[in-house]
Short mmCIF file of C-alpha atoms in Angstrom, two decimals:
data_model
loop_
_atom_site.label_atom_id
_atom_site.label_comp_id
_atom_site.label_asym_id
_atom_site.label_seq_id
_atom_site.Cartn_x
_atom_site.Cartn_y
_atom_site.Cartn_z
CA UNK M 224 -17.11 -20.68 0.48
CA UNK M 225 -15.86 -24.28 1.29
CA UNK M 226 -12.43 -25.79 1.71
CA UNK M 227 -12.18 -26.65 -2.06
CA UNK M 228 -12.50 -22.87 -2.63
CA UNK M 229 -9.51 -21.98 -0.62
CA UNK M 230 -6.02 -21.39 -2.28
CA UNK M 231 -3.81 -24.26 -2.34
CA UNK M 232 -0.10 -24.71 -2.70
CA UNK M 233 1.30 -27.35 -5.41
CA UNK M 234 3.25 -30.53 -3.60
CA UNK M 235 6.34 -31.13 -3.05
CA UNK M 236 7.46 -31.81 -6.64
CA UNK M 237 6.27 -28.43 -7.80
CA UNK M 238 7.18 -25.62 -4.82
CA UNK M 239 7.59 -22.83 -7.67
CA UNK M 240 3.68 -22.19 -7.88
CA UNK M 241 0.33 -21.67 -5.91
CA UNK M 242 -2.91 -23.15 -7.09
CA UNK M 243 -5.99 -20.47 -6.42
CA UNK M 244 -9.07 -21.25 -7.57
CA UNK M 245 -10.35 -19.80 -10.59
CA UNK M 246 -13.73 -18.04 -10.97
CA UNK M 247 -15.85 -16.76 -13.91
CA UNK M 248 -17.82 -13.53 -14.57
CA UNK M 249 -20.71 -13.18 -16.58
CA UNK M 250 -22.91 -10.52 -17.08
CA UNK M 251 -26.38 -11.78 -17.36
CA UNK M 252 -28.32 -8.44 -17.76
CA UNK M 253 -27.81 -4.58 -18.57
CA UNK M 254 -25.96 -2.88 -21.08
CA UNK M 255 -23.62 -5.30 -21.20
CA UNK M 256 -25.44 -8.42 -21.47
CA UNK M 257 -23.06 -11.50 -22.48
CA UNK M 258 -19.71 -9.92 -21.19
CA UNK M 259 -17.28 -12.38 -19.13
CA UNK M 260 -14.13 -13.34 -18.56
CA UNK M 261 -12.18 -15.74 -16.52
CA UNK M 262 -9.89 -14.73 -13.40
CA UNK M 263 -6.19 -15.23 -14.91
CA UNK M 264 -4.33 -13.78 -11.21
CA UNK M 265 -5.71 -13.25 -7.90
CA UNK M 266 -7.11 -9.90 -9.15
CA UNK M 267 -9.58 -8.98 -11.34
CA UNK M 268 -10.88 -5.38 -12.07
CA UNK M 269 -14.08 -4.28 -13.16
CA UNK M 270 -14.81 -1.43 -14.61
CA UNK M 271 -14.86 1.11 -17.84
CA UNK M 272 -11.37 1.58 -18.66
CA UNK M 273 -9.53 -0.36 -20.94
CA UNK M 274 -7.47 -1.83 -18.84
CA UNK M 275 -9.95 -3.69 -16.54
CA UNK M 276 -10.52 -7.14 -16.79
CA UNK M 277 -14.26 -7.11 -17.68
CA UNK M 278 -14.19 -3.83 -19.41
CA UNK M 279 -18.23 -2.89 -19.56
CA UNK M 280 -19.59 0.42 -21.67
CA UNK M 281 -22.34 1.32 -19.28
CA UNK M 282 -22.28 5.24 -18.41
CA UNK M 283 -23.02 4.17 -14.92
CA UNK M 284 -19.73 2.23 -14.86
CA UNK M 285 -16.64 3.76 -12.84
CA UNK M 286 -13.29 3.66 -14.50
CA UNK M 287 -12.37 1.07 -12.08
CA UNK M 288 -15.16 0.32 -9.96
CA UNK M 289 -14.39 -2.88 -8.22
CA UNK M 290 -12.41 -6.22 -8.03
CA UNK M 291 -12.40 -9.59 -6.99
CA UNK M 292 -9.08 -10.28 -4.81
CA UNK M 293 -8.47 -13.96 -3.72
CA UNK M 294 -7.41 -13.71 -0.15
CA UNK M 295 -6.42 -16.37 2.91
CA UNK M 296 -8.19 -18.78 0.48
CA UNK M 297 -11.72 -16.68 0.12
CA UNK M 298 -12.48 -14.14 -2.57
CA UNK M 299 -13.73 -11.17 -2.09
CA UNK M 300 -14.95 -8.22 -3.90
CA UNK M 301 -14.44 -4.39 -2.86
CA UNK M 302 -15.74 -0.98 -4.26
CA UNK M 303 -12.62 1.15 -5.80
CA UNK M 304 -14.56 4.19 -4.32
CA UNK M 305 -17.11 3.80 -7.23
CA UNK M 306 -19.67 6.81 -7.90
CA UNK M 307 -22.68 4.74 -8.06
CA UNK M 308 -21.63 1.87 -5.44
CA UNK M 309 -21.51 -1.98 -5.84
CA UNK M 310 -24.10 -4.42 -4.39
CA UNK M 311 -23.84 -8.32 -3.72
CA UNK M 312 -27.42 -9.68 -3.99
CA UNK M 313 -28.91 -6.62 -4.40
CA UNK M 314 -27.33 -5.52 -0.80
CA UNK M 315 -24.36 -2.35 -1.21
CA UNK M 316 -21.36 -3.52 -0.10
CA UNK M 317 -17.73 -1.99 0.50
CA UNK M 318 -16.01 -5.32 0.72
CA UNK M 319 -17.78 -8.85 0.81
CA UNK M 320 -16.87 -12.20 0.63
CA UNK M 321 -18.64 -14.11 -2.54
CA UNK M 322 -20.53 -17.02 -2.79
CA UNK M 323 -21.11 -19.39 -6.31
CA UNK M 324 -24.01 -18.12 -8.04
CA UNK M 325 -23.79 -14.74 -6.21
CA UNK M 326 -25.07 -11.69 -8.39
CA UNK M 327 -23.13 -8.58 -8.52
CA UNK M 328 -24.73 -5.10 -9.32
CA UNK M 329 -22.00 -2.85 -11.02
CA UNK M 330 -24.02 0.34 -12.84
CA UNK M 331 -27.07 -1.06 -14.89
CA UNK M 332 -25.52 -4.59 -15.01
CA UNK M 333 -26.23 -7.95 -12.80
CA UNK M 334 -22.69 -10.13 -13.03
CA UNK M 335 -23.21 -13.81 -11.91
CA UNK M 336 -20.45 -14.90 -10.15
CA UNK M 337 -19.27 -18.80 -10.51
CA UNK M 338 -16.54 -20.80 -8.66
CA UNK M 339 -14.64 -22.48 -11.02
CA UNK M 340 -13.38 -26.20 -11.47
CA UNK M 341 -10.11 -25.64 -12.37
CA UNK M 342 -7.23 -23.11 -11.05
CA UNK M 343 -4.64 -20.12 -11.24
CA UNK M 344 -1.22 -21.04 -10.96
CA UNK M 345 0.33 -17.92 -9.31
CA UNK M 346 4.21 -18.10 -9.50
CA UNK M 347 6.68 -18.18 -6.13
CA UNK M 348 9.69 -17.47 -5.84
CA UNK M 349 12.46 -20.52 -4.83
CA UNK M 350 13.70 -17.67 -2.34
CA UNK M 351 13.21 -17.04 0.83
CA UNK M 352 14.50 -13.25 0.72
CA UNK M 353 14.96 -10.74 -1.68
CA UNK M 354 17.10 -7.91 -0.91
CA UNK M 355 16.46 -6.90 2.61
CA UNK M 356 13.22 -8.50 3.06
CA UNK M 357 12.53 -12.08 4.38
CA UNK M 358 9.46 -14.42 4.15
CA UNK M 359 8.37 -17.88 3.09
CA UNK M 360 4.68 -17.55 2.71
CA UNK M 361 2.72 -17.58 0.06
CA UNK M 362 1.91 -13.89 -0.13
CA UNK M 363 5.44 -13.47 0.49
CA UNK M 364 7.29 -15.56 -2.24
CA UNK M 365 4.35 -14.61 -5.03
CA UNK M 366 5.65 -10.80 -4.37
CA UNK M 367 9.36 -11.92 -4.31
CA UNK M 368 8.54 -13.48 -7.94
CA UNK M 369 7.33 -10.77 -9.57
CA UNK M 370 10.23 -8.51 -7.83
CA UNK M 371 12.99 -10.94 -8.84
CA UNK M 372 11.46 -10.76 -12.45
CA UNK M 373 11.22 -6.11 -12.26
CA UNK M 374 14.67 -6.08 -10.70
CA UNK M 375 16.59 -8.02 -13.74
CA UNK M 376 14.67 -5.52 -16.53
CA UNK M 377 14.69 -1.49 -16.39
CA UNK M 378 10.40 -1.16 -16.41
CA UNK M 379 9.02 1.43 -14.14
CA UNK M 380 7.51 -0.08 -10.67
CA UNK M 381 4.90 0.93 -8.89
CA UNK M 382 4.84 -0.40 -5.18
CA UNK M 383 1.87 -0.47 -3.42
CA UNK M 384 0.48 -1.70 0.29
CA UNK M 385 0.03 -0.11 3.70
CA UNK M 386 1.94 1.62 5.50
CA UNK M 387 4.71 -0.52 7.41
CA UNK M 388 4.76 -3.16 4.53
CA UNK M 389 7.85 -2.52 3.17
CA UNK M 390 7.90 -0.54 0.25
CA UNK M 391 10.97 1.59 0.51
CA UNK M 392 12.98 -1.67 1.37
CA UNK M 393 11.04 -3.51 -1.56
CA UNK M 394 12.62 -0.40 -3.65
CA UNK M 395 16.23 -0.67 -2.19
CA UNK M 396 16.25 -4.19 -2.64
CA UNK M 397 15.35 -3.76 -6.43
CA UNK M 398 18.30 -1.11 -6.98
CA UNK M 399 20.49 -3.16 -5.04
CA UNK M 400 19.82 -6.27 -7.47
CA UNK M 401 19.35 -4.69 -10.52
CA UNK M 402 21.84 -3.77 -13.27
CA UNK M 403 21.93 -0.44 -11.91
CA UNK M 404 23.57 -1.19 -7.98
CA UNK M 405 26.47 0.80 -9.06
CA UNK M 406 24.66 4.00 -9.27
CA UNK M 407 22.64 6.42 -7.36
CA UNK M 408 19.48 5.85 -5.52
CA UNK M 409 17.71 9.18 -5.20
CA UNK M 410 14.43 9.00 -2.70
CA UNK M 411 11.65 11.51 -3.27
CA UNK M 412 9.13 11.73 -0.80
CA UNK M 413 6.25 13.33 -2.56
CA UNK M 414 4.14 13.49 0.59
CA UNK M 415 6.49 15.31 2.86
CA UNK M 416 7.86 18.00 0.40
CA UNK M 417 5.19 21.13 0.23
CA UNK M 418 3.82 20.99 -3.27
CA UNK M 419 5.64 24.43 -4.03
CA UNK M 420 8.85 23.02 -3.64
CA UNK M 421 8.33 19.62 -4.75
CA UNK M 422 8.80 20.37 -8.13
CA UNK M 423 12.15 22.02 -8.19
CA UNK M 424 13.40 18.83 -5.66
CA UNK M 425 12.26 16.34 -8.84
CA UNK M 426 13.40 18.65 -11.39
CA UNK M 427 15.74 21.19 -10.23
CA UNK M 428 15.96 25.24 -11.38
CA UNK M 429 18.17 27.80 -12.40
CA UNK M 430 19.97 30.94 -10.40
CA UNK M 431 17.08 33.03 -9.78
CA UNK M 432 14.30 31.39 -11.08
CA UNK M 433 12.17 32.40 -8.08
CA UNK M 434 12.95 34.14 -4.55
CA UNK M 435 15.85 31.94 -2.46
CA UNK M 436 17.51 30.06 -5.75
CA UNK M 437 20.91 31.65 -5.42
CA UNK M 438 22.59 29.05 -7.47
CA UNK M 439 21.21 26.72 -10.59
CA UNK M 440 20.68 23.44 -8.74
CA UNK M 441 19.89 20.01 -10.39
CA UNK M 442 16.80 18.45 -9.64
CA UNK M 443 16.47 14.36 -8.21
CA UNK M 444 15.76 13.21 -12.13
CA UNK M 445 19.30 14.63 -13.25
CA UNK M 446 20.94 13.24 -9.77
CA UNK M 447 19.86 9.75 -10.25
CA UNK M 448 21.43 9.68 -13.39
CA UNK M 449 22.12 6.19 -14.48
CA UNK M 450 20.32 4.45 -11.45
CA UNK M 451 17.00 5.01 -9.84
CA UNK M 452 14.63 7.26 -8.61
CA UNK M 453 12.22 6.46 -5.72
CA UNK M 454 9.68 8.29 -5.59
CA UNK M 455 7.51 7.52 -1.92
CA UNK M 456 4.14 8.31 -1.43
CA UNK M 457 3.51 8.91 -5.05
CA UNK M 458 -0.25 9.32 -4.24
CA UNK M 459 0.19 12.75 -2.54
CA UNK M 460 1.72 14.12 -5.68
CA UNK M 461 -0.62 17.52 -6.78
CA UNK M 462 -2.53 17.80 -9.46
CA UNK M 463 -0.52 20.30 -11.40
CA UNK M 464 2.36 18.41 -10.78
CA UNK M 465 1.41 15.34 -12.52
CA UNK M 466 1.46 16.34 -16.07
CA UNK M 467 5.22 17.46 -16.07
CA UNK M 468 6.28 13.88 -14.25
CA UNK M 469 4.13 12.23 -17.05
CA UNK M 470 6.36 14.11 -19.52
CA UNK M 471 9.44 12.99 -17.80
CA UNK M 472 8.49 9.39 -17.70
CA UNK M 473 7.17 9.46 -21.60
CA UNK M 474 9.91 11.63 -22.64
CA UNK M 475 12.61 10.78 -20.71
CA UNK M 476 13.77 14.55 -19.75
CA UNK M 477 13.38 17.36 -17.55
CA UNK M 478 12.97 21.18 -17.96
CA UNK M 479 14.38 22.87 -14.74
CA UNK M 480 12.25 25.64 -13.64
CA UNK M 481 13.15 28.86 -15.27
CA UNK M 482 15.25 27.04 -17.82
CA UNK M 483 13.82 26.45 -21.78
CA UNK M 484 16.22 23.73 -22.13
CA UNK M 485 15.31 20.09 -21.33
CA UNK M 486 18.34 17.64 -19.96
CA UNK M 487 17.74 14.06 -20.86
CA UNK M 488 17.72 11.80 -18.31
CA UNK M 489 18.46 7.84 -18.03
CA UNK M 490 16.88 6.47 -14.71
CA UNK M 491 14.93 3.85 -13.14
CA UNK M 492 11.79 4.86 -11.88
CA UNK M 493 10.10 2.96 -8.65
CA UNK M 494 7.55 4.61 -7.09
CA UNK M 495 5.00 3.74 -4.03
CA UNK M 496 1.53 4.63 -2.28
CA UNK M 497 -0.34 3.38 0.23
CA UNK M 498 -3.15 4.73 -1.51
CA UNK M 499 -5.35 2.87 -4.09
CA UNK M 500 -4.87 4.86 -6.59
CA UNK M 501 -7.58 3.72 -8.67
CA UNK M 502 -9.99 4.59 -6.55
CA UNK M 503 -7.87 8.58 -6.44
CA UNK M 504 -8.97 8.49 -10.47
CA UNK M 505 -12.41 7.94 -9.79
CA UNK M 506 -12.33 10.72 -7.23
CA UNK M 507 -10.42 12.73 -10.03
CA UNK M 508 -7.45 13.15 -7.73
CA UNK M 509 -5.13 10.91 -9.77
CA UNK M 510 -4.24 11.08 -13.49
CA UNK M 511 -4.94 7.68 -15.52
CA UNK M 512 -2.77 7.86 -18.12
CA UNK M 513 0.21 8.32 -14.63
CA UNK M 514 -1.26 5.64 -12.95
CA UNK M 515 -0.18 3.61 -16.18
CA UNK M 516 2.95 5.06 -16.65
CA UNK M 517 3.88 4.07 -13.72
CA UNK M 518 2.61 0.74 -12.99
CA UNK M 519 4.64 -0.97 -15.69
CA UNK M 520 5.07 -3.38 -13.07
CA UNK M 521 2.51 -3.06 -10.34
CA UNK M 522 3.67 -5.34 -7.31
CA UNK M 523 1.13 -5.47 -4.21
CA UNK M 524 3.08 -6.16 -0.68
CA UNK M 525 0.78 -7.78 1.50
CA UNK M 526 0.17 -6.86 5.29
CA UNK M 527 1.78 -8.83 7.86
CA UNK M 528 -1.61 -10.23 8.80
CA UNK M 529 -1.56 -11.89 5.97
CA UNK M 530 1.43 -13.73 6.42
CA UNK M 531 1.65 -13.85 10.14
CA UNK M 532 3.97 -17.44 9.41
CA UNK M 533 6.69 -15.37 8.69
CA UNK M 534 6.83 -13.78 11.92
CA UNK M 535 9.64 -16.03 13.31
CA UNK M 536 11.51 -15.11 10.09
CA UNK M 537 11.20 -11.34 10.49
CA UNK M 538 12.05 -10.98 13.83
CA UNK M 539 15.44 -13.44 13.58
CA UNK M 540 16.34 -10.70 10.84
CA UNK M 541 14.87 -7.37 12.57
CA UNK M 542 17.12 -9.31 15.84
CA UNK M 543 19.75 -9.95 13.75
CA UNK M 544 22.11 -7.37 15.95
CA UNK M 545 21.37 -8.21 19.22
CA UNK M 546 23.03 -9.85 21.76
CA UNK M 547 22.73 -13.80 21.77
CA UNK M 548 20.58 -13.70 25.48
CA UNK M 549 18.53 -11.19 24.37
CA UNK M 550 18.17 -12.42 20.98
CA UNK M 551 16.83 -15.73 22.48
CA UNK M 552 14.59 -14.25 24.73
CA UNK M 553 12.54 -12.41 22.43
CA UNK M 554 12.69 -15.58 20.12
CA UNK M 555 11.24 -18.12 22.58
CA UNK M 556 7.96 -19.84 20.91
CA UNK M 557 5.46 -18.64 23.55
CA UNK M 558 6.94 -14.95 22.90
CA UNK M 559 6.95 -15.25 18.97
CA UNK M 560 2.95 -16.93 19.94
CA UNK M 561 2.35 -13.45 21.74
CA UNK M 562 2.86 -11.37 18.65
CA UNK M 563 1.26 -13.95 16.54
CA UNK M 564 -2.13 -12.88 18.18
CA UNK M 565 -1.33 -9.17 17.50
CA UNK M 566 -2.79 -8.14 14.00
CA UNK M 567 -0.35 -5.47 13.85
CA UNK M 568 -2.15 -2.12 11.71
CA UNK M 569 1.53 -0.62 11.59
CA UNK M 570 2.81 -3.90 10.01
CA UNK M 571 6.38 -4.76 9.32
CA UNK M 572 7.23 -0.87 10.91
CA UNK M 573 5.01 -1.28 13.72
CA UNK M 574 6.44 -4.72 15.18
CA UNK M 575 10.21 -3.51 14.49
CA UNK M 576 9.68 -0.38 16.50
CA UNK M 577 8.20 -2.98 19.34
CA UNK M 578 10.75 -5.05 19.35
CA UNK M 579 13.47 -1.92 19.71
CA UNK M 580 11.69 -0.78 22.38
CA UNK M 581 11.74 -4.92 24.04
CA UNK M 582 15.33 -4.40 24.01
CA UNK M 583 15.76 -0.80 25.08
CA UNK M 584 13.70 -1.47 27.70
CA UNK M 585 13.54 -5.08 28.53
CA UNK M 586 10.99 -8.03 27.19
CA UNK M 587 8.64 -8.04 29.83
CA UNK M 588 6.76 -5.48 27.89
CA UNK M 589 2.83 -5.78 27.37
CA UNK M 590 2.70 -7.23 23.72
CA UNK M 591 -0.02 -4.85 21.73
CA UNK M 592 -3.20 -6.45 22.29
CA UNK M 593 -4.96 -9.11 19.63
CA UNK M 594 -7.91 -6.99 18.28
CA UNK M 595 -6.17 -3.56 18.15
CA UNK M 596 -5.06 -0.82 20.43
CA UNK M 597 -6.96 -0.44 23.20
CA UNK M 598 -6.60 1.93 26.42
CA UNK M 599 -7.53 2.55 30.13
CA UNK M 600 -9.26 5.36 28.50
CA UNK M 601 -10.87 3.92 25.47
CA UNK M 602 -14.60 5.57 24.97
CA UNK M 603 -17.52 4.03 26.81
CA UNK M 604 -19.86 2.30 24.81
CA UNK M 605 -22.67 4.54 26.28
CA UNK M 606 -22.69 7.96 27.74
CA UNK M 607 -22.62 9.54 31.22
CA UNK M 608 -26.30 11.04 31.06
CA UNK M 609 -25.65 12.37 35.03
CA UNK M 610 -23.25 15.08 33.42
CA UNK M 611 -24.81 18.65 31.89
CA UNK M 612 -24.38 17.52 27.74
CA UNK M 613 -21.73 20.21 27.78
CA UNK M 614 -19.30 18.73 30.23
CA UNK M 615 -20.32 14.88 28.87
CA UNK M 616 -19.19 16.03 25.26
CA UNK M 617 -15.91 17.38 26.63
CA UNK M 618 -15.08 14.25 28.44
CA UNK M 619 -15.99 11.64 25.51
CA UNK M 620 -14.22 14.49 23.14
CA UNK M 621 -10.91 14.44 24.86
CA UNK M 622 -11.29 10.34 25.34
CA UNK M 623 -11.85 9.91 21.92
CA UNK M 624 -8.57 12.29 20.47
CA UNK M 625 -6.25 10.77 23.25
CA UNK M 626 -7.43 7.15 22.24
CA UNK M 627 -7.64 8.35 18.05
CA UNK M 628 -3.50 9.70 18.99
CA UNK M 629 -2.10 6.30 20.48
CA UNK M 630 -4.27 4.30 17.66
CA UNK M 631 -2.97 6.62 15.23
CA UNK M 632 0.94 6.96 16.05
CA UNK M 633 0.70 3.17 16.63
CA UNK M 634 0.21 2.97 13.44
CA UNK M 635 2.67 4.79 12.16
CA UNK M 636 5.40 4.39 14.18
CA UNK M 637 5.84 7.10 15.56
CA UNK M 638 6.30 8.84 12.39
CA UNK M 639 4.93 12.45 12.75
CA UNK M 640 5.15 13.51 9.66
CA UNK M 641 3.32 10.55 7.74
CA UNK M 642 0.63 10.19 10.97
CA UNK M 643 -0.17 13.78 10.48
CA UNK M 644 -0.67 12.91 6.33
CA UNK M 645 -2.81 10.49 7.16
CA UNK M 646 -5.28 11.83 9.86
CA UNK M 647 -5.37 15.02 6.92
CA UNK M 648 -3.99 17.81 9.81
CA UNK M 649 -0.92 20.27 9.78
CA UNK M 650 2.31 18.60 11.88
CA UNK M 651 2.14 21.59 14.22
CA UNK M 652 -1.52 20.75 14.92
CA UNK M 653 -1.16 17.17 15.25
CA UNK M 654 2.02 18.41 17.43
CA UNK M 655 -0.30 20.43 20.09
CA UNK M 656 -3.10 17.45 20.09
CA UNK M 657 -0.11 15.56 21.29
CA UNK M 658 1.21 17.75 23.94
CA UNK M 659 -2.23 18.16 25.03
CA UNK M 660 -2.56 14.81 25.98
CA UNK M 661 0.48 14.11 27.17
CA UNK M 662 1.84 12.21 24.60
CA UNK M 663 4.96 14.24 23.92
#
């Protein structure tokens, strides 16, 4: 990929857009021989369904089974978790950067791959902020566009990024500037409510509908009444749950457990997932005809790797409260250069937990180190062969969960209940691991 490749932004005349270089697809061979289409965003899907970009008919095909994403100026292309993989020059790949000419093998067909000449133009906002969130990069003020744009109408928004990007602020912020500000925000969070319960919390029940409901209770739908319903971690939602939410969203009502009755309901729904959920309907985890209903509006927040430029920006907000000396401290340029080198997996969450804990405990804290967490105790790259197997195993075991914990509530921030979701164990569980090592 060379420098005329890489995305631009316009001059100084025109600030309101980003130039990325367009690319074409072609299918030169397979079942869909003489299929292309030209990249209109900095996304383009592949796959079966209809709502792909380069929507082939081979059986082989995945619903969505991969796209091209412009990033930091390259372009890449990743598998959406596709049944029958995708290969780059006839070599499988999860994720590769592309090359001009490059042939991609999706089912029975060979796509060819071709920089274009001309470009995208990817709209920015003129802002800086939006709500509660701050940036000026690229990433930044293309999201901030498209947010600007879902805040002013009433479509459903689906948020979407990893954890720590955001997303629940992103949702505040589009309450708080929409025409609905002066009513209720009602936050969901699909992933910490046990799917037994969940669906009385979004849709409420009557006295004595099932053992404990004492009293008929309205559900979040009927409480958000004229404003908006949040609904976090949207990915986590069961199965058997996701045809009645698809009937509120189409229908616009709810049917409270035990009830016959359906209330009408007028909200604005924003959900969010740090899942691809795409790549949860191929696995059959994840309804299409939800994913669509909800992503009206689908608005990608990008990791703060990718706009580490904002960094001075975030933390002047984050710092907003503190105390002029210790504001200034943690805002000197070779401190702000320290975090620069972090990549920071917990994002936006991760670095303002750090910088609480700078001024809890003072700034002369070890920033997290460039190319991830590390410890004293991080496993050795070999083994310990002077050890009997049994003892060796026990020793790289316990090294491996105590370095797995730090890596993985790092991440989180400390959040038990969402670092428990993700490593796919029970909080109690994760709770004793912790203890164990001495974490808690």
């Amino acid at each position: 990929m060379t420098d005329d490749d890489r995305t631009e932004v316009l001059a100084d005349d025109d600030r309101r857009h980003a130039l990325v270089r367009r690319f074409r697809l072609r299918v030169e061979s397979g079942p869909d021989t003489g299929r292309e289409v030209a990249s209109r965003d900095a996304r383009t899907v592949i796959g079966s369904e209809s709502g792909a970009d380069l929507e082939l008919t081979d059986g082989a095909v995945s619903r969505f089974h991969c796209e091209l994403v412009v990033e930091d100026g390259r372009i890449h292309v990743r598998d959406l978790g596709s049944r029958n993989g995708t290969t780059v020059d006839g070599v499988a790949v999860i994720d590769a950067l592309l090359h001009s000419g490059a042939s991609l093998g999706v089912g029975r067909n060979q796509i060819r791959f071709d920089a274009a000449p001309d470009h995208v133009r990817i709209p920015l906002s003129a802002h800086d902020r939006f709500g509660t969130m701050v940036g000026t990069s690229t990433a930044m003020r293309a999201a901030f566009a498209i947010l600007e744009r879902a805040a002013a109408s009433d479509a459903t928004v689906l948020l979407t990024g990893e954890t720590g990007t955001g997303k629940e602020a992103a949702a505040e912020s589009i309450h708080q500037t929409s025409a609905r500000r002066d009513g209720p925000m009602i936050v969901v969070d699909c992933g910490s409510i046990p799917p037994n319960l969940l669906e009385a919390e979004l849709f409420g029940h009557e006295k004595g509908s099932f053992t404990g409901a004492t009293s008929e209770r309205a559900g979040a739908f009927e409480a958000a009444s004229g404003g908006t319903i949040f609904l976090d971690e949207i990915g986590e939602l069961a199965l058997d749950l996701q045809p009645k939410l698809l009937r509120a969203l189409e229908r616009r009502e709810v049917k409270r457990i035990g009830s016959n009755r359906y209330h009408p309901i007028d909200v604005r729904v924003v959900a969010a997932t740090h899942r691809d959920l795409r790549a949860e309907i191929n696995a059959k985890t994840f309804r299409a005809d939800l994913y669509y209903r909800l992503a009206v509006v689908e608005i990608r927040l990008p990791p703060l790797r990718e706009r580490l430029d904002d960094l001075p920006l975030i933390a002047g907000h984050l710092l907003a409260s503190a105390s002029p000396a210790r504001r200034a401290e943690l805002m000197a340029p070779s401190f702000l250069a320290h975090l620069a080198a972090h990549r920071w997996p917990g994002n936006v969450r991760e670095l303002r937990n750090y910088l609480d804990r700078c001024l809890a405990l003072g700034v002369d804290l070890a920033v997290p180190p460039a190319a991830g967490p590390e410890t004293a105790e991080a496993p050795p790259s070999g083994v310990d062969a002077s050890q009997p197997l049994r003892a060796a195993r026990e020793e790289a075991t316990r090294r491996f969960e105590r370095a797995y914990l730090e890596d993985l509530l790092r991440l989180h921030g400390d959040n038990l209940a969402g670092a428990a979701r993700a490593a796919g164990v029970d909080r109690a569980y994760l709770y004793r691991l912790l203890w164990k090592h001495g974490l808690r």
